[in-house]
Amino acid sequence: MAENKLLSIIVPVYNEEHVLSMFMKRVAEILKTIPDIEAEYIFINDGSTDRTLENLITLKSTYPQIKIIDFSRNFGKEAALTAGLQHAKGAITIPIDVDLQDPPELIAEMVVKWREGFDVVLAHRSNRDSDSFLKRFSAKWFYKLHNKISSPPMPDNVGDYRLMSRQVVDALNSLPESTRFMKGLFAWVGFKSTQIEYVREERAAGESKFNGWKLWNFALEGLTSFGTVPLRIWTYLGVLVAGISFILTLKILIQVLFMGIDVPGYASLMVAVTFLGGLQLIGIGTLGEYLGRTYMESKNRPVFIIRKIL
């Protein structure tokens, strides 16, 4: 018989008291059908304020393979994923959301691909029909923009749901940064990858914790974490505006000195001042995004604080 391999299932949770038992029942049944695989379940309680922790402790009496990492407060999903990766002991690791939108049935297909020799097996959404038009539109252009200005490119319509070999997890755990955009880090470490297609389901219970403002800030994090193109753009834009200003200055001098044309100044001056002032403020804001990330990294604070491990 082949040696049993340990699979680590990483599950970040925040106020998900109603879906935990459904998730465990469905995943446990699926894992029974996969030969030569044993599982550990790593739940990261990311500062939940409902009965999530109590329900996890109750579930642990039925499923002793559960490990609970209880954060001291809400640190965010990226921190929860980082904690899960650091505590995963499996030969393979799969992060998955507890809301069952990402079908656990794909785990069996991922394991097959891993046994074929792939280090990373991505779950790729074949369509986003379940999302609103605004979310589909913003996601499409986020991936396009990110992959234009950042390196390496990030696969589109792929979330955190994926299989990773031990070597990939060790590489991720070796990265020192504290401000972590995990989708970008997953792409940055590389390794031999493939993907399987799926259609995302509706949430089994509860509601999404990501609102528009959080998604906007998440997108900014991604766009500034893997490249300096936004900074370079403002250098080129500054050269362009300075060049146009120089040409206009020559034009005005020629009109006044050689043609005797009076140049009224108030309206044009106000337009120029407000336009250039706006450009400068946007440029300073872009610079501030990068400087702020450097400032936060320089503090060298831990990504998360664990209150207790069960």
mmCIF file of N, CA and C in Angstrom, residues 21 47 61 87 110 155 158 173 179 188 237 257 260 273 306 309:
data_model
loop_
_atom_site.group_PDB
_atom_site.id
_atom_site.type_symbol
_atom_site.label_atom_id
_atom_site.label_comp_id
_atom_site.label_asym_id
_atom_site.label_seq_id
_atom_site.Cartn_x
_atom_site.Cartn_y
_atom_site.Cartn_z
ATOM 1 N N SER A 21 -20.705 23.514 10.876
ATOM 2 C CA SER A 21 -21.046 22.086 10.888
ATOM 3 C C SER A 21 -21.329 21.579 9.479
ATOM 4 N N GLY A 47 -10.724 36.626 15.271
ATOM 5 C CA GLY A 47 -11.372 37.619 16.119
ATOM 6 C C GLY A 47 -12.881 37.644 16.004
ATOM 7 N N SER A 61 -14.904 17.880 19.280
ATOM 8 C CA SER A 61 -15.212 16.627 19.974
ATOM 9 C C SER A 61 -15.664 15.540 18.993
ATOM 10 N N HIS A 87 1.359 26.786 10.431
ATOM 11 C CA HIS A 87 1.028 25.663 11.315
ATOM 12 C C HIS A 87 0.661 24.391 10.553
ATOM 13 N N MET A 110 -7.831 17.895 -7.242
ATOM 14 C CA MET A 110 -6.541 18.529 -6.958
ATOM 15 C C MET A 110 -5.492 17.490 -6.558
ATOM 16 N N PRO A 155 -2.657 34.857 -12.066
ATOM 17 C CA PRO A 155 -3.736 34.247 -12.849
ATOM 18 C C PRO A 155 -5.076 34.874 -12.495
ATOM 19 N N VAL A 158 -8.763 33.507 -10.079
ATOM 20 C CA VAL A 158 -8.274 32.464 -9.179
ATOM 21 C C VAL A 158 -8.156 33.076 -7.792
ATOM 22 N N ASN A 173 6.422 30.393 3.646
ATOM 23 C CA ASN A 173 6.730 30.670 5.051
ATOM 24 C C ASN A 173 8.086 31.345 5.225
ATOM 25 N N THR A 179 3.307 42.926 5.574
ATOM 26 C CA THR A 179 2.143 43.363 4.808
ATOM 27 C C THR A 179 2.020 42.431 3.622
ATOM 28 N N TRP A 188 4.131 34.664 -6.934
ATOM 29 C CA TRP A 188 5.554 35.045 -6.921
ATOM 30 C C TRP A 188 6.468 33.845 -6.688
ATOM 31 N N LEU A 237 4.771 61.310 -16.550
ATOM 32 C CA LEU A 237 3.723 62.323 -16.648
ATOM 33 C C LEU A 237 4.277 63.707 -16.324
ATOM 34 N N LEU A 257 6.197 89.338 -27.539
ATOM 35 C CA LEU A 257 7.377 90.100 -27.948
ATOM 36 C C LEU A 257 7.384 90.428 -29.436
ATOM 37 N N GLY A 260 2.885 91.390 -30.541
ATOM 38 C CA GLY A 260 2.170 92.404 -29.789
ATOM 39 C C GLY A 260 0.799 91.977 -29.319
ATOM 40 N N VAL A 273 -2.892 76.314 -12.610
ATOM 41 C CA VAL A 273 -2.544 76.081 -11.199
ATOM 42 C C VAL A 273 -3.331 74.910 -10.624
ATOM 43 N N ILE A 306 -1.484 35.227 18.439
ATOM 44 C CA ILE A 306 -2.342 34.105 18.774
ATOM 45 C C ILE A 306 -2.679 34.145 20.278
ATOM 46 N N ILE A 309 -4.063 28.153 21.196
ATOM 47 C CA ILE A 309 -4.194 27.089 20.190
ATOM 48 C C ILE A 309 -4.858 25.893 20.853
#
